[in-house]
Short mmCIF file of C-alpha atoms and ligand atoms in Angstrom, two decimals:
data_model
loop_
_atom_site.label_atom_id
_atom_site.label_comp_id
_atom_site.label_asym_id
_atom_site.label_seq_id
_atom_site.Cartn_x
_atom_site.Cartn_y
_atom_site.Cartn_z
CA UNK A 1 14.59 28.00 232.83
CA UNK A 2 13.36 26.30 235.91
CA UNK A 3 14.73 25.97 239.76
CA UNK A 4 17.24 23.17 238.77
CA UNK A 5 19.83 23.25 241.91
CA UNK A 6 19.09 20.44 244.37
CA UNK A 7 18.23 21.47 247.59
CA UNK A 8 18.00 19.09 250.41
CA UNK A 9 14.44 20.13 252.44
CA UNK A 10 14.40 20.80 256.49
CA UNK A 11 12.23 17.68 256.67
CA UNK A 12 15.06 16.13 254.69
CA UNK A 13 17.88 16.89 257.28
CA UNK A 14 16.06 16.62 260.31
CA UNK A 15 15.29 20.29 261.12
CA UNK A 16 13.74 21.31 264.29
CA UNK A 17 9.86 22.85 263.90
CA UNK A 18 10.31 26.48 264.08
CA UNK A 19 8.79 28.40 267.07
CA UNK A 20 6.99 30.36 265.02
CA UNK A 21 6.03 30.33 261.20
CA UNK A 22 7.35 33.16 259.27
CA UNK A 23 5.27 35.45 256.64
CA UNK A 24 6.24 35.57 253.07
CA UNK A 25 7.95 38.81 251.47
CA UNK A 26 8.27 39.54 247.90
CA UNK A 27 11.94 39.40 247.25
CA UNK A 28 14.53 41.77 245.49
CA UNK A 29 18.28 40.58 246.08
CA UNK A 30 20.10 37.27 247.19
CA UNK A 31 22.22 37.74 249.89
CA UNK A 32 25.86 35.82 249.54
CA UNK A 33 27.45 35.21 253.41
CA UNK A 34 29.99 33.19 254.78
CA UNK A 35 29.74 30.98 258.41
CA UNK A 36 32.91 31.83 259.52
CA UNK A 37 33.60 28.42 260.09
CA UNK A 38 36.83 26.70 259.55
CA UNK A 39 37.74 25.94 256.17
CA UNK A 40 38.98 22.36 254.80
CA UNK A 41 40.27 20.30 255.39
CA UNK A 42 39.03 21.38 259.10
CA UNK A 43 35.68 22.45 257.69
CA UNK A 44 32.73 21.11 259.49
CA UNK A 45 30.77 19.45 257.03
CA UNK A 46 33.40 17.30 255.55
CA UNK A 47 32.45 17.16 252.39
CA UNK A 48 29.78 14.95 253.14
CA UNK A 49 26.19 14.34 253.12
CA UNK A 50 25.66 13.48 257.01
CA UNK A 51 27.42 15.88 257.87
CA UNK A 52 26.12 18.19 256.03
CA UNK A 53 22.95 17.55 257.72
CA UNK A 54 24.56 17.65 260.99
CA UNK A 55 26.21 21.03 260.31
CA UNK A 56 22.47 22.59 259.23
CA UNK A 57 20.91 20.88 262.54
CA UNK A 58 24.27 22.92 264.65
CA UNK A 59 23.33 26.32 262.58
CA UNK A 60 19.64 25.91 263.27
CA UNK A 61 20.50 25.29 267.31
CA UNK A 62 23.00 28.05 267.45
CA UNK A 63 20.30 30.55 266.27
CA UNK A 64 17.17 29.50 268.01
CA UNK A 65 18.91 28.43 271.50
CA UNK A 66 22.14 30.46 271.11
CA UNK A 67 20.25 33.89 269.84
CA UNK A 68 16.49 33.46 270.42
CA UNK A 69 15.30 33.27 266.90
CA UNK A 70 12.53 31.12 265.40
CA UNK A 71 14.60 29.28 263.33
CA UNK A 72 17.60 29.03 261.23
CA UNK A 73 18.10 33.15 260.26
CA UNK A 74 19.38 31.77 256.60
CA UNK A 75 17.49 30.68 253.86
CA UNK A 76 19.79 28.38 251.67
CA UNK A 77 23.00 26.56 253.29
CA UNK A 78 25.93 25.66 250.47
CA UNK A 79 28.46 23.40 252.56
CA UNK A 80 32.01 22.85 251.42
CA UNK A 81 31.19 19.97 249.13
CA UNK A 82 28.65 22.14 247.50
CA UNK A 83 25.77 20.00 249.37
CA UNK A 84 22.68 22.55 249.67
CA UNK A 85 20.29 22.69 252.15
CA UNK A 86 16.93 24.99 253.26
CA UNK A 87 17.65 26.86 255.80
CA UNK A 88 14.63 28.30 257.47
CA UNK A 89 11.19 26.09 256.77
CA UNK A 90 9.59 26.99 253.49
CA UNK A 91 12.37 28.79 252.20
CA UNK A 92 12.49 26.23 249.31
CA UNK A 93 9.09 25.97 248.21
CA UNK A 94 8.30 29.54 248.74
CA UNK A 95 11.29 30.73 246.09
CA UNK A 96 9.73 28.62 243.90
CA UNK A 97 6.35 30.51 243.91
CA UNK A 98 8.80 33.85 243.63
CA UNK A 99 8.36 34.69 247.11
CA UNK A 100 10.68 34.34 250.01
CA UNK A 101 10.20 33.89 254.40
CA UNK A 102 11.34 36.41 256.28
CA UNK A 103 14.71 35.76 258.22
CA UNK A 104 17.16 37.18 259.98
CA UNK A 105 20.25 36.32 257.99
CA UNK A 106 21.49 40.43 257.66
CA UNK A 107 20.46 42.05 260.09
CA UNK A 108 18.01 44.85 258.72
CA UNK A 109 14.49 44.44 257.36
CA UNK A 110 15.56 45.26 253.68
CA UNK A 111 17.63 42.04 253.26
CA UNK A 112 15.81 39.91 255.36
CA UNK A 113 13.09 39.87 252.85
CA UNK A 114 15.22 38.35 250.73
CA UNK A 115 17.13 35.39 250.57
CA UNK A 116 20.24 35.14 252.36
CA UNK A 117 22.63 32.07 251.35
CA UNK A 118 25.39 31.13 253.99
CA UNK A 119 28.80 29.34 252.46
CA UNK A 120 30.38 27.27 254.81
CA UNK A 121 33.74 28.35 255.46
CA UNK A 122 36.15 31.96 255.88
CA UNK A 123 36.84 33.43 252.67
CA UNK A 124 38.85 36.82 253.76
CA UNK A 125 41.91 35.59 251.54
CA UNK A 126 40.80 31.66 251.21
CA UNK A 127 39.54 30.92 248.03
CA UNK A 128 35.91 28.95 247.48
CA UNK A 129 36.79 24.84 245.93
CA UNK A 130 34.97 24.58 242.67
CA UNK A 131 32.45 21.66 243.92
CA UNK A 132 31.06 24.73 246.59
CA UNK A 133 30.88 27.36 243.59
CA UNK A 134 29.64 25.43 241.21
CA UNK A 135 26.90 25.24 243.93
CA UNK A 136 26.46 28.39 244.02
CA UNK A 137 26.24 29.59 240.67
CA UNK A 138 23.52 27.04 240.43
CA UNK A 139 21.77 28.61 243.53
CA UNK A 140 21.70 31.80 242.91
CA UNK A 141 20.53 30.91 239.29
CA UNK A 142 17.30 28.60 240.23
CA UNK A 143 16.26 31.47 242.35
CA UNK A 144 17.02 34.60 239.86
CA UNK A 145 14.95 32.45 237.28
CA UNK A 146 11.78 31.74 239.91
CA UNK A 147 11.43 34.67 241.62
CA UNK A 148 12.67 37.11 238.80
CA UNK A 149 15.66 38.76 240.08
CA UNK A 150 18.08 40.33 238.68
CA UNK A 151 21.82 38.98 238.87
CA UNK A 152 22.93 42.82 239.74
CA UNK A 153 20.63 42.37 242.48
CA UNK A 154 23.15 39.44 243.77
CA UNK A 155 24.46 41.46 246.82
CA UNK A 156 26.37 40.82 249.62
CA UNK A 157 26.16 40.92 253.32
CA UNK A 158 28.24 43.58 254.18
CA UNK A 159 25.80 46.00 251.74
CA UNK A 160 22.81 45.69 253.87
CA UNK A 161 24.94 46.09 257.35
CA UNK A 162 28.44 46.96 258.76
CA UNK A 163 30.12 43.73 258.93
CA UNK A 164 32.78 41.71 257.30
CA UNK A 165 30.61 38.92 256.14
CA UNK A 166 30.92 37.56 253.41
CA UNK A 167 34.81 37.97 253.57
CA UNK A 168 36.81 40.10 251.48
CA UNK A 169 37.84 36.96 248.88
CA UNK A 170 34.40 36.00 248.51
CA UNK A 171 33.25 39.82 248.44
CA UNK A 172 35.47 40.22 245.67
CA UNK A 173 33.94 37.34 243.12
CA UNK A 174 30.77 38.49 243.39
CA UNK A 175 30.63 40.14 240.10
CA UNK A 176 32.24 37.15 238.54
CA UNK A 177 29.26 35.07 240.51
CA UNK A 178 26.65 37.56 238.39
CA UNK A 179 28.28 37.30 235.29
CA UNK A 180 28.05 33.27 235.41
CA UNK A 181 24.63 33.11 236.53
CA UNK A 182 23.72 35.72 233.86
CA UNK A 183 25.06 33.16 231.26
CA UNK A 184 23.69 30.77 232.84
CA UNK A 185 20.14 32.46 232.39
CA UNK A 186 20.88 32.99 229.20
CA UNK A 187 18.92 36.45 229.05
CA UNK A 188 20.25 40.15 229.28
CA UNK A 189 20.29 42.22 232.75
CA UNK A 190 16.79 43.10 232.94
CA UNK A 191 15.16 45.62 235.69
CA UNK A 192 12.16 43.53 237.03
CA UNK A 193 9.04 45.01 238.11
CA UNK A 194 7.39 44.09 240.99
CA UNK A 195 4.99 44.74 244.10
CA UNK A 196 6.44 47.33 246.07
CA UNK A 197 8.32 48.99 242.63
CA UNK A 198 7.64 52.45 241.83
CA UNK A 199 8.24 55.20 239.55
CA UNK A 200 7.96 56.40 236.16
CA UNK A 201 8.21 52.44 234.42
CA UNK A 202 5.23 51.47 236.54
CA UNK A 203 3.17 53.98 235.46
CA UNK A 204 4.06 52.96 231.77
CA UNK A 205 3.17 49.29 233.02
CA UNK A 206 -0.03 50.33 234.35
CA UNK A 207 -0.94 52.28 230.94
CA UNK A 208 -0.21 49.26 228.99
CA UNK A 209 -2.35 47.12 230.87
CA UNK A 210 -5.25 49.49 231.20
CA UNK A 211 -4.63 50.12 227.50
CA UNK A 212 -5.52 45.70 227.01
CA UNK A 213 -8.11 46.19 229.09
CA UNK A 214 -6.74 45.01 232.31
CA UNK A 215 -7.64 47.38 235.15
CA UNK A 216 -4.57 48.15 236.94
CA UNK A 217 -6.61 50.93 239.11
CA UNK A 218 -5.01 53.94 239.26
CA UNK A 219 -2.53 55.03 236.83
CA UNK A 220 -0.29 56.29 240.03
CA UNK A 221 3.62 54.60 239.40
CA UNK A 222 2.94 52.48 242.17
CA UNK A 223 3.02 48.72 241.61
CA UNK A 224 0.37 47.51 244.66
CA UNK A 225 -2.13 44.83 244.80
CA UNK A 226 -4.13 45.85 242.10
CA UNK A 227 -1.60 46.10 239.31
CA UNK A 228 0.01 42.82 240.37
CA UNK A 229 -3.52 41.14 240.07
CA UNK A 230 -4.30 42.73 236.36
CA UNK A 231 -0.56 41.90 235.61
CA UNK A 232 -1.48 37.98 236.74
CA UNK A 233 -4.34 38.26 234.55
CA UNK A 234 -2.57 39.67 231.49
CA UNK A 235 0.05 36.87 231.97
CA UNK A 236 -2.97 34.29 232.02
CA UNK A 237 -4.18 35.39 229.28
CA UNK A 238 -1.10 34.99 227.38
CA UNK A 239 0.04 31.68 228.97
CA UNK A 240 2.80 33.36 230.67
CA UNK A 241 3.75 31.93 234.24
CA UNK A 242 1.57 34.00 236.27
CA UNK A 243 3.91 35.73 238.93
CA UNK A 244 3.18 38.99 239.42
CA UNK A 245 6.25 40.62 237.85
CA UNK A 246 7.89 41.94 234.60
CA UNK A 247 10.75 40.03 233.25
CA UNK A 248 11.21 40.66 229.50
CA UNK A 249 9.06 38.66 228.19
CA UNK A 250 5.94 40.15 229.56
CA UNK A 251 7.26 43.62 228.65
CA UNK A 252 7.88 42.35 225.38
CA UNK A 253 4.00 41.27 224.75
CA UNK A 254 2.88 44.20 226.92
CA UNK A 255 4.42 46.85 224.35
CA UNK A 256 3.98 44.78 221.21
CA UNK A 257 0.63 44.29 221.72
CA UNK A 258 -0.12 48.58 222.12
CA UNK A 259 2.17 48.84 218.86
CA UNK A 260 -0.58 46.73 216.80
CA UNK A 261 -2.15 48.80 214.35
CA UNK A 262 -5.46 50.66 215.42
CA UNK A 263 -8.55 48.85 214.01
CA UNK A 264 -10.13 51.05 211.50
CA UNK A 265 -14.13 52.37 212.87
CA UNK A 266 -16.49 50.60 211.01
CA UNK A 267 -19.14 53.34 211.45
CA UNK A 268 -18.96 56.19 209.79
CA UNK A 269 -18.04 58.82 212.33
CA UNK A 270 -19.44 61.79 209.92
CA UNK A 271 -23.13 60.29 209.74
CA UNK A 272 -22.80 60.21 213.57
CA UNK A 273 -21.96 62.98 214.28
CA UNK A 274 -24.08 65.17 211.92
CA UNK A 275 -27.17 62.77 212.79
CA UNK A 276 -26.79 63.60 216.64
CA UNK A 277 -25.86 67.60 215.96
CA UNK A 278 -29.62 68.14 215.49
CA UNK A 279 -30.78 66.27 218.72
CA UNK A 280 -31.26 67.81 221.76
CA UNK A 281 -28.17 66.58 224.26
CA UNK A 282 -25.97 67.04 221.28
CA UNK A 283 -22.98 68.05 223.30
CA UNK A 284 -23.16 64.96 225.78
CA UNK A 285 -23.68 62.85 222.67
CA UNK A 286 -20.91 64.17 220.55
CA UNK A 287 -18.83 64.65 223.68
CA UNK A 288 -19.47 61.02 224.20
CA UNK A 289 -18.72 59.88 221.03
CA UNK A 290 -15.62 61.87 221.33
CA UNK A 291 -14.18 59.85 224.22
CA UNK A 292 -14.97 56.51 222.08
CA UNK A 293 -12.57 57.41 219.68
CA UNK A 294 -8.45 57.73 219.70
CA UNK A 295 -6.83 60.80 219.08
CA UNK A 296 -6.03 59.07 215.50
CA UNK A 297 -9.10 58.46 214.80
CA UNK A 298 -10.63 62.31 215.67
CA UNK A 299 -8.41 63.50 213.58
CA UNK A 300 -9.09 61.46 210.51
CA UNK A 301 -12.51 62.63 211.27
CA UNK A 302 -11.61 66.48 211.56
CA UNK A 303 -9.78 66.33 208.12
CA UNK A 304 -12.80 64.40 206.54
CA UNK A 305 -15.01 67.47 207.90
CA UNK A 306 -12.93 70.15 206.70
CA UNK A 307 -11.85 68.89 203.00
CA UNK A 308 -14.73 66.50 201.80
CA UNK A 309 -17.83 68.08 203.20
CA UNK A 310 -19.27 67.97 199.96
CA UNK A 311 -18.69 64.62 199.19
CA UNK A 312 -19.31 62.69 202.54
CA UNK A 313 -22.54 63.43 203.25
CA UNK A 314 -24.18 63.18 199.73
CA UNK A 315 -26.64 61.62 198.22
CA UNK A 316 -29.69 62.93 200.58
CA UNK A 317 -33.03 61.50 200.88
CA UNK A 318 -35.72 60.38 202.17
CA UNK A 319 -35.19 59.31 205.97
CA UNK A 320 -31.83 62.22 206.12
CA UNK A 321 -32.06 64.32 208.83
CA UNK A 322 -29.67 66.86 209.70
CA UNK A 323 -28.33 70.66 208.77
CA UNK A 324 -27.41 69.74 204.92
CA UNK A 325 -31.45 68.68 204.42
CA UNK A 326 -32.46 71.99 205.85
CA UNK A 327 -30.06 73.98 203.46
CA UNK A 328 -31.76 72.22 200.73
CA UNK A 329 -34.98 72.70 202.25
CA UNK A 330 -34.14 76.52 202.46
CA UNK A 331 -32.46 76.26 199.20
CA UNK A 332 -35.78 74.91 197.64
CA UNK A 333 -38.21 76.79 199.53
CA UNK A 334 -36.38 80.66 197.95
CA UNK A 335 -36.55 79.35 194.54
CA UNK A 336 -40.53 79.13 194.79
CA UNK A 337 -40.62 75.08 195.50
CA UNK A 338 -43.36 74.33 198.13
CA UNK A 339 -42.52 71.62 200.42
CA UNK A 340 -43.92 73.19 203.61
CA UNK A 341 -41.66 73.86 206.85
CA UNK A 342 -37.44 73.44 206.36
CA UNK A 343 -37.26 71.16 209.23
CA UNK A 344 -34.16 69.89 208.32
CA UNK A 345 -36.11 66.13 208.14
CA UNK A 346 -36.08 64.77 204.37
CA UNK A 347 -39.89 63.81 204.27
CA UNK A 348 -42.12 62.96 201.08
CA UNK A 349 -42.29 67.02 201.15
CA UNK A 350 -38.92 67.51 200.93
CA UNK A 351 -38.67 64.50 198.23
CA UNK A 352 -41.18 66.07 196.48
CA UNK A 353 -39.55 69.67 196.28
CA UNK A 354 -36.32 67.61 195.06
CA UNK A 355 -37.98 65.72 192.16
CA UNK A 356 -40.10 69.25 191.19
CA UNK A 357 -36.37 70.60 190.59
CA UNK A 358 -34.63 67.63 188.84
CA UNK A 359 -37.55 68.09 186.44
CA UNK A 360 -37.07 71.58 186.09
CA UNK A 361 -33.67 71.88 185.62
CA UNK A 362 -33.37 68.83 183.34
CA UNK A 363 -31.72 66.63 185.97
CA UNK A 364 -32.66 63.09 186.19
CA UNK A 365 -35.47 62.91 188.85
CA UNK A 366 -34.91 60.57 191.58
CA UNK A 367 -35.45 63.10 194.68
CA UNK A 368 -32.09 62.11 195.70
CA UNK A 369 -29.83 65.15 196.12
CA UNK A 370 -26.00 63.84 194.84
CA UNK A 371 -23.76 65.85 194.35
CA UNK A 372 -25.40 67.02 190.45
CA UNK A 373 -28.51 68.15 192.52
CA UNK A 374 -26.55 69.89 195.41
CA UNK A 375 -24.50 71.84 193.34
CA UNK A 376 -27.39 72.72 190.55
CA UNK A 377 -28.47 74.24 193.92
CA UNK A 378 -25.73 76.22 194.25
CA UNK A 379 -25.14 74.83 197.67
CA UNK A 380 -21.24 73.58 197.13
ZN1 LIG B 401 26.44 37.26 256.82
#
C-alpha cells in the first residue's frame, strides 16, 4: 500500500524557513511522543484546522527561538482532532522516498534519524479520542509502508532517552498501535534490511544477489553503498519499487529465483576436459573450466568419468586427439600395425592402422574405433 494519511505540508501551515536544511538519514523506528499540552476540552488546537496550524507555527517558535534549533525538532504533528501536519521541512516528502531529516525530537542520534511523531495532549492516565488515533494508526502506517519499517520498530520516546514522554497511558497502547497498523498493512512482521544492517542475513542477501549477477562487492554482512545499489538494480529489474531495502517481497524473488533449477551444460564437459588434458597449460585450463562449473555439475562429471569411461568417449576418429587415441595407437602399433609415431592425434595413419584391423579381425571397416573396435582391442 501507499502513504495514504493526509498530511498538511510546512508551506501549507505557514512554517517558518528553517535556519539550516537538514541531511537525510535512512530510518529504522517511528518515534510516538506526547506535547504535554493540555488536553480537551483545554487543548490548544481545538479541534480545528486554524488552529491546528497555529499550534504547529507555536511548536516550531518554541524550538527555534525558545531552544536554538533549526526548526521544528518533530517530524509529524497529530493534533487533538487528528489534523496532521509536517513538522520539520521535508519530513513529508522525504518519508515518501523511505528516507527521513534529521531532528531533534528524542534527544540522542539513534532516534533522531528517525521519525518522531508528537500527539497533542498529556496522556499519563488520559486516554487518546478516537478522531486523534485513528490519526495515528494511519500515520504510522503510510510511513511503515514507504520507508519499510517494521511495526515492532514503532517505539516510544522514553526508549531512546530517560524521560516520561510519551506518558504512561499512551506508553501503554503502543502494542495495540502495532498490532492495528500491522492489519492495516496487511503483511506479517517482517525484519527489513537496510543500509547500515549487518550480520549473518546480509551476507545471505549479498550471496543471492551476486548469485543473479548483481555485484554486491564484498560478500562481508555489511549492507553499505554497494549492496544497496545492486539491491536497486535487482528490484529494477524485477519492477519492484526501487528502495534500497528488503521487505518480503524482494526476499521472496531473491530466494526463489536461486531455487530455480540449474540449467543443464550444453557442452559436453568429458570432450573438454580430455581434449585440453593433452595441451600444454592443462592445469590452468582444466582448473579454469573447473571454476565455470557448480559443484552439481563437477560431480555429474566425476561420476560420468569413473562409471562410463568406456562409453563416453567412443567412437574415435579421424580429427580425436587425446590419451584414448594413443592407447589405440599403442594398442595397434604391439600387434604389428604400422601407423608411424603414437602421438595420441587420430591422423590418416592412425585411420589407416584402424581399418588394417577391422579387416583383419572381420569387423566392419570404417576406421572408426566404437566400442566393437575398442574392445576387439582389448582396451575395455
Ligand atoms: Zn517526546
Amino acid at each position: 500500500m501507499s502513504f495514504t494519511a493526509s498530511v498538511i505540508s510546512t508551506q501549507e501551515w505557514g512554517a517558518r524557513p528553517p535556519k539550516q536544511w537538514q541531511s537525510e538519514t535512512i530510518p529504522q523506528y517511528i518515534i510516538i511522543h506526547h506535547t504535554a499540552t493540555p488536553n480537551p476540552p483545554n487543548d490548544l488546537s481545538r479541534g480545528n484546522l486554524a488552529s491546528a496550524r497555529e499550534l504547529a507555527r507555536s511548536i516550531q517558535q518554541a524550538h527555534m527561538d525558545g531552544f536554538g534549533w533549526v526548526d521544528s525538532g518533530h517530524n509529524f504533528l497529530n493534533t487533538t482532532g487528528g489534523i496532521l501536519l509536517e513538522g520539520r521541512h521535508n519530513s513529508l516528502s522525504t518519508i515518501k522516498r523511505a528516507r527521513s531529516i534529521v531532528s531533534a525530537h528524542s534527544g540522542n542520534t539513534k532516534g533522531n534519524e528517525s521519525p518522531g511523531i508528537e500527539n497533542e495532549g498529556t496522556f499519563t492516565t488520559y486516554q487518546m479520542g478516537a478522531r486523534q488515533w485513528n490519526s495515528l494508526v494511519e500515520l504510522c502506517t503510510s510511513i511503515c509502508s514507504s520507508a519499510k519499517i517494521s511495526p515492532d520498530n514503532i517505539k516510544g520516546h522514553r526508549d531512546f532517552s530517560p524521560t516520561q514522554c510519551p506518558g504512561n497511558w499512551l506508553y501503554s497502547q503502543l502494542p495495540r498501535l502495532r498490532q492495528e497498523v500491522r492489519k492495516r498493512l496487511g503483511e506479517p512482521s517482517w525484519d527489513y534490511l537496510r543500509e547500515g544492517s549487518t550480520g549473518l542475513k546480509v551476507q545471505e542477501l549479498q550471496q543471492l544477489l551476486k548469485a543473479q549477477g548483481f555485484n554486491a562487492g564484498p560478500i562481508d554482512g555489511i549492507f553499505g553503498a554497494g549492496t544497496r545499489e545492486a539491491l536497486i538494480s535487482f528490484q529494477k529489474f524485477h519492477n519492484l519499487e526501487p528502495v534500497g531495502i528488503v521487505g518480503p517481497a524482494t526476499w521472496e524473488l531473491l530466494t526463489k529465483e536461486s531455487k530455480a533449477p540449474e540449467k543443464p551444460t550444453p557442452i559436453n564437459l568429458v570432450d573438454t576436459y580430455r581434449y585440453y588434458r593433452s595441451l600444454p597449460h592443462q592445469d590452468q585450463a582444466i582448473d579454469w573450466l573447473r571454476q565455470q562449473v557448480s559443484p552439481a555439475v563437477l560431480e555429474q562429471f566425476a561420476q560420468k568419468w569413473r562409471n562410463e569411461i568406456s562409453q563416453t568417449f567412443l567412437p574415435l576418429q579421424e580429427g580425436a586427439v587425446g590419451l584414448e587415441v594413443k592407447q589405440v595407437q599403442q594398442r595397434l602399433l604391439a600387434l604389428g600395425f604400422n601407423l608411424g609415431p603414437a602421438d595420441g592425434i587420430f591422423g590418416a595413419g592412425t585411420k589407416a592402422g584402424v581399418i588394417a584391423f577391422q579387416k583383419a579381425k572381420g569387423i566392419y571397416a570404417d576406421g572408426i574405433v566404437g566400442s566393437k573396435t575398442w574392445t576387439t582391442l582389448n582396451l575395455s
